[in-house]
GROMACS .gro file of C-alpha atoms in nm:
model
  225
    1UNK     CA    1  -1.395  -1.449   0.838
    2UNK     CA    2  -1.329  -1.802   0.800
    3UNK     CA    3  -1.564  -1.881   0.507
    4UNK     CA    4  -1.729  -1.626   0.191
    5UNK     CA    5  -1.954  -1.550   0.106
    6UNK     CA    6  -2.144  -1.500   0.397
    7UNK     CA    7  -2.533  -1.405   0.442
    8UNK     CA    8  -2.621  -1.090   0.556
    9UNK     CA    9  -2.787  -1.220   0.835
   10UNK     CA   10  -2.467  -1.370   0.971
   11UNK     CA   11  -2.307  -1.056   0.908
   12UNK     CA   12  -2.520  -0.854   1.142
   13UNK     CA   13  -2.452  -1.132   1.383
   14UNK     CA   14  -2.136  -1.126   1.346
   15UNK     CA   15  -2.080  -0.709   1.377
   16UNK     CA   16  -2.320  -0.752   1.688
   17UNK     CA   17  -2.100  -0.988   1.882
   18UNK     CA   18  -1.753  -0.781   1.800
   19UNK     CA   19  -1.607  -0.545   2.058
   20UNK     CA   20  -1.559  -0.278   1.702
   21UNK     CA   21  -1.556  -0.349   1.320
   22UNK     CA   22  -1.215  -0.231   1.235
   23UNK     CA   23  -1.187  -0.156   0.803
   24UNK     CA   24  -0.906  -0.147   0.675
   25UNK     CA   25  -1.022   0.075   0.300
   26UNK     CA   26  -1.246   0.458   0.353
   27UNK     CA   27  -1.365   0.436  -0.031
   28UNK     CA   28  -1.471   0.094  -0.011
   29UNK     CA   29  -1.844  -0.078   0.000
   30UNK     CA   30  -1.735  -0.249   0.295
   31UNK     CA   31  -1.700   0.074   0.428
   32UNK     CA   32  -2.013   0.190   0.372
   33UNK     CA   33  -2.155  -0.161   0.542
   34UNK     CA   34  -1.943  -0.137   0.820
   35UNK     CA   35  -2.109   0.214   0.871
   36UNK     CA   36  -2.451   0.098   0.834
   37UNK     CA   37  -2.387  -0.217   1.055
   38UNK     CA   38  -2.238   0.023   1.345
   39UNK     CA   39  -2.556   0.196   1.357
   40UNK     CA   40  -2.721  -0.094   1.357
   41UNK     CA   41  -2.515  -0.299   1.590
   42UNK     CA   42  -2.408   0.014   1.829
   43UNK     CA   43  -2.035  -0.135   1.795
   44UNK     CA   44  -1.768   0.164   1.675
   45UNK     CA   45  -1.612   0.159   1.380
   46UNK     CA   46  -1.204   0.228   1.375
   47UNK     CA   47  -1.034   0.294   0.993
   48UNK     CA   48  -0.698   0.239   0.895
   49UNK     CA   49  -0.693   0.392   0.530
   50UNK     CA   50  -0.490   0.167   0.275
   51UNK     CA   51  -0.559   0.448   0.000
   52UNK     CA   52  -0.717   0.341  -0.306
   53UNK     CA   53  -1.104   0.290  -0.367
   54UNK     CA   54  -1.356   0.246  -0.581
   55UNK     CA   55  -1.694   0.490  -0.672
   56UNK     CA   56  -1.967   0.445  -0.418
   57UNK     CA   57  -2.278   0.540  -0.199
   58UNK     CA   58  -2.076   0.678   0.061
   59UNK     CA   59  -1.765   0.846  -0.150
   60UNK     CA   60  -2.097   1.059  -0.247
   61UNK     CA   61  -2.101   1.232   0.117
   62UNK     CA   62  -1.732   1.288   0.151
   63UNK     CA   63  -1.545   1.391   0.535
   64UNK     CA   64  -1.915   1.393   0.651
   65UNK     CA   65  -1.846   1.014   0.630
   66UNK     CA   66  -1.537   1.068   0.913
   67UNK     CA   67  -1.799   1.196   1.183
   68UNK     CA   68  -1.969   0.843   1.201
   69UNK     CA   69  -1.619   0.674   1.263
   70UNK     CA   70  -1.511   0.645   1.603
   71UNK     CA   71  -1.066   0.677   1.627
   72UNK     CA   72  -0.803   0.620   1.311
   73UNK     CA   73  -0.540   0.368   1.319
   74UNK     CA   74  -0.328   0.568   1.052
   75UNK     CA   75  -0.038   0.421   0.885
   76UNK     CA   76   0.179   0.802   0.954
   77UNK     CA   77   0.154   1.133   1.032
   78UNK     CA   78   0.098   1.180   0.636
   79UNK     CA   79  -0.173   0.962   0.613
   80UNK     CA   80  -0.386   1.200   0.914
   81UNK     CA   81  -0.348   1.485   0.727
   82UNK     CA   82  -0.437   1.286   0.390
   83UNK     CA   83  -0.754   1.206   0.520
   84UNK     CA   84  -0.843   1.515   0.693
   85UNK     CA   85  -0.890   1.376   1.028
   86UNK     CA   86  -0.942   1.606   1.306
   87UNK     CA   87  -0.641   1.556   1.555
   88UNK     CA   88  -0.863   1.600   1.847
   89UNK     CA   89  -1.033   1.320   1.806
   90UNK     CA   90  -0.895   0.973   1.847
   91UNK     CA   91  -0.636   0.855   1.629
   92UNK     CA   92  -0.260   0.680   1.637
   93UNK     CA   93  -0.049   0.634   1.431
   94UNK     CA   94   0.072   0.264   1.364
   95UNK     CA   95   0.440   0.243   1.331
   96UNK     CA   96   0.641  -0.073   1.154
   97UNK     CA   97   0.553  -0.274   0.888
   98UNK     CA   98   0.843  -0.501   0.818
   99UNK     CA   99   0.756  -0.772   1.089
  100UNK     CA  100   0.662  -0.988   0.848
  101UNK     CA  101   0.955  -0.962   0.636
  102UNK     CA  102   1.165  -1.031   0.940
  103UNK     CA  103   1.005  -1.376   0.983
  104UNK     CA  104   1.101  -1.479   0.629
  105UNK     CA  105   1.319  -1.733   0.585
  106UNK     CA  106   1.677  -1.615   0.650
  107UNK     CA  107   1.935  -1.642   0.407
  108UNK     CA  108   2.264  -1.465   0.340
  109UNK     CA  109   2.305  -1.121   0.194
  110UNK     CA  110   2.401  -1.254  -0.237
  111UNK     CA  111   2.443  -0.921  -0.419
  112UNK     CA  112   2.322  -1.039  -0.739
  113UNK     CA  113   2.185  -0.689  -0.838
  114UNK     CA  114   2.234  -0.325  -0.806
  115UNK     CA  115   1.899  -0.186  -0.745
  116UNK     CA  116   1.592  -0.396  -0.720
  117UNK     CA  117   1.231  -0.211  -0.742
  118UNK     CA  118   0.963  -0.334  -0.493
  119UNK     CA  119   0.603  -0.232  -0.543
  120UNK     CA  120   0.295  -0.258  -0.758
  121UNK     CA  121   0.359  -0.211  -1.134
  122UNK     CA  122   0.159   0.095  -1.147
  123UNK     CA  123   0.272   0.369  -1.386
  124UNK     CA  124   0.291   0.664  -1.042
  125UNK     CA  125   0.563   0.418  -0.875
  126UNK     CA  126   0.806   0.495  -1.081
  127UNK     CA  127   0.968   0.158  -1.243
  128UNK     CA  128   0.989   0.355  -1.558
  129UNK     CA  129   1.198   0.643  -1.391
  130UNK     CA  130   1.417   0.388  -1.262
  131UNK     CA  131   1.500   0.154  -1.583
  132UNK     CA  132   1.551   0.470  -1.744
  133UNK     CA  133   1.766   0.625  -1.521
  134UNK     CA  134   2.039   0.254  -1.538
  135UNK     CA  135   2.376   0.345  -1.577
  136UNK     CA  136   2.524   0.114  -1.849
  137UNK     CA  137   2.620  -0.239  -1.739
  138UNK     CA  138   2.381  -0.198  -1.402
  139UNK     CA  139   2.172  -0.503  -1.314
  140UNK     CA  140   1.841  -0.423  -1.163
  141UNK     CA  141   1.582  -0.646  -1.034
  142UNK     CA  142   1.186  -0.579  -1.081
  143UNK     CA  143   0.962  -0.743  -0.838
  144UNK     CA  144   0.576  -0.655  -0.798
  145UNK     CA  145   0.210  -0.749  -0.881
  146UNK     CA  146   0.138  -0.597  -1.287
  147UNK     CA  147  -0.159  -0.408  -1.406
  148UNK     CA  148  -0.358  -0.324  -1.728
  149UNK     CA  149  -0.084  -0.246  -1.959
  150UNK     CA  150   0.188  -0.063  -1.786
  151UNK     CA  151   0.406  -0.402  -1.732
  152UNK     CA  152   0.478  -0.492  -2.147
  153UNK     CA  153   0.542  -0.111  -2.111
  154UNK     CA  154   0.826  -0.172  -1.866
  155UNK     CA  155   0.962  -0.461  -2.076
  156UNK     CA  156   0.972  -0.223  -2.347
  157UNK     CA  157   1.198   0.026  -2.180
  158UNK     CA  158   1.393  -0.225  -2.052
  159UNK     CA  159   1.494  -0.428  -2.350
  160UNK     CA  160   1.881  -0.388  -2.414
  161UNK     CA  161   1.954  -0.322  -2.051
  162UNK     CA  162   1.987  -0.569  -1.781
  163UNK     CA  163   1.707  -0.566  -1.652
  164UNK     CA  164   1.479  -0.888  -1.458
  165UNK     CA  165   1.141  -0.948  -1.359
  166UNK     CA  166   0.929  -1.082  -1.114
  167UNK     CA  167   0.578  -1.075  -1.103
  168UNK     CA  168   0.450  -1.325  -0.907
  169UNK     CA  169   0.604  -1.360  -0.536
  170UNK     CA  170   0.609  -1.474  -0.221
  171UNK     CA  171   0.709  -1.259   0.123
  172UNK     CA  172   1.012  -1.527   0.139
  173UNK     CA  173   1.087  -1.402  -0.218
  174UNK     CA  174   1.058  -1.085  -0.135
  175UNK     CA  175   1.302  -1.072   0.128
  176UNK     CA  176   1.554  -1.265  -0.117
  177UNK     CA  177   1.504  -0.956  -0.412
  178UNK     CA  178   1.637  -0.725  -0.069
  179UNK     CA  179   1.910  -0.901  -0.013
  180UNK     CA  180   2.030  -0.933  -0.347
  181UNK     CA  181   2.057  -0.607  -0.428
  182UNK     CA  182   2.258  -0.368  -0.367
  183UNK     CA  183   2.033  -0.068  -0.343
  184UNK     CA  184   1.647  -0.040  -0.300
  185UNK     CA  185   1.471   0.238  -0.527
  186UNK     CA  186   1.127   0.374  -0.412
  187UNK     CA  187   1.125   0.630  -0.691
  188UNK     CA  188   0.719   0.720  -0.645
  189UNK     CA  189   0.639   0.986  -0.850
  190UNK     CA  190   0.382   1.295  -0.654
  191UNK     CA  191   0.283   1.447  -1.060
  192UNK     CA  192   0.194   1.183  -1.338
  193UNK     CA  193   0.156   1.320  -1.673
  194UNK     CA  194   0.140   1.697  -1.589
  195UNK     CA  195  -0.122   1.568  -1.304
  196UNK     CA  196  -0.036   1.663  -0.963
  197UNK     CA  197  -0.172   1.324  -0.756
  198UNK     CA  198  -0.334   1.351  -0.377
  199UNK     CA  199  -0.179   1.011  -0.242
  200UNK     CA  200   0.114   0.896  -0.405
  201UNK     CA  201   0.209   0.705  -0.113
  202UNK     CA  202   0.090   0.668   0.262
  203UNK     CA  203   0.347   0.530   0.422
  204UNK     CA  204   0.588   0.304   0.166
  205UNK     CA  205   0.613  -0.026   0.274
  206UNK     CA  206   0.885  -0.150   0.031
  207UNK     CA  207   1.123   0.112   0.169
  208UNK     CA  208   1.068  -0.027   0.576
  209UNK     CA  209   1.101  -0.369   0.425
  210UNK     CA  210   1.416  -0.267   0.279
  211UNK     CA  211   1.556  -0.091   0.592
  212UNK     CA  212   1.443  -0.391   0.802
  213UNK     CA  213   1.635  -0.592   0.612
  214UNK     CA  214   1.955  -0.360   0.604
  215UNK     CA  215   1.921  -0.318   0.235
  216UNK     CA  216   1.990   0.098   0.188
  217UNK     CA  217   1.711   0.265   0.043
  218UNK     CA  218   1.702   0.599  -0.230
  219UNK     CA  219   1.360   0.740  -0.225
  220UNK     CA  220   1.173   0.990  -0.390
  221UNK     CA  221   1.111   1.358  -0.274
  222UNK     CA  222   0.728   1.295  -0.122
  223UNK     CA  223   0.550   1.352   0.183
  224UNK     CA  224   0.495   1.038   0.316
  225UNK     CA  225   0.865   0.920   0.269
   0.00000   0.00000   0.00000
């Protein structure tokens, strides 16, 4: 949409003219619109899950909400089985992700690091495991958006080591944190204080970023990667 907020009356107009309403989020209140709407506007609905969510209406009737979606544009082969899609019925899977890395500025490989960490500054990605795990004198670069409290707990662990961070970034800056390091960690973690977690990951874009970008990657033992 060009402009929000947007009445609801131009919303049904809108879902009415489209060919499908394509959502990007299951547990999502656009979700549960884009349901409604599809009834309404006989247009089919097509999901590609992100992961994620939030508590509402339609988390309440659970795969029941899967018959009243048309295909799945998964992200992999993880992601289908995540979900608990029925491989019968129309799916694909949608491979790449680092296209938009690609048309970053280009600049020259500068190994200014050794590892850099690329991802959201949640505590199940696994920054901690990695500025733990710094041999002495390694450089590491920390790039990703923070939440709640986690981040001044990273900057905790990583005082005394050498250790930088960057929290606000663009996709040309992410492409430079690549290419200045020497290796990319993806060190997602599948149990979280004694708590075996669902979803960990559903595809891991930072680590196709990184291999699009010839930056080699160490990952973490988990499904999707």
């Amino acid at each position: 949409l060009d402009a929000l907020p947007i009445s609801f009356r131009s919303l049904v107009g809108q879902a009415r003219a489209a060919d499908i309403l394509y959502v990007h989020q299951l547990n999502s209140h656009v979700m549960d619109m884009a349901l409604c709407l599809s009834r309404w506007a006989r247009r089919p609905v097509v999901l590609t899950d992100l992961g994620g969510g939030w508590k509402t209406v339609g988390r309440g009737f659970g795969q029941a909400r899967l018959g009243l979606i048309s295909g799945l544009a998964a992200l992999s082969e993880t992601s289908i089985d995540d979900l608990g899609w029925q491989r019968h019925r129309p799916h694909a899977v949608l491979y790449g992700g680092g296209d938009h890395i690609l048309n970053t500025a280009h600049s020259a490989r500068a190994e200014q690091f050794d590892f850099v960490f690329v991802g959201r500054l949640l505590p199940h990605k696994g920054a901690a495991l990695l500025i733990d795990a710094l041999p002495e004198g390694a450089r590491c670069l920390v790039v990703g958006p923070t939440f709640g409290h986690h981040y001044q707990d990273l900057r905790e662990r990583a005082r005394g080591k050498d250790v930088s961070f960057n929290i606000n970034v663009s996709d040309d800056g992410v492409a430079a944190a690549y290419r200045s390091a020497r290796w990319a960690i993806s060190p997602t973690m599948a149990v979280l204080g004694g708590k075996r977690l669902k979803r960990p990951e559903l595809l891991g874009l930072s680590a196709i970023e990184a291999i699009t970008l010839g930056t080699p990657v160490v990952l973490s033992d988990i499904p999707a990667f």
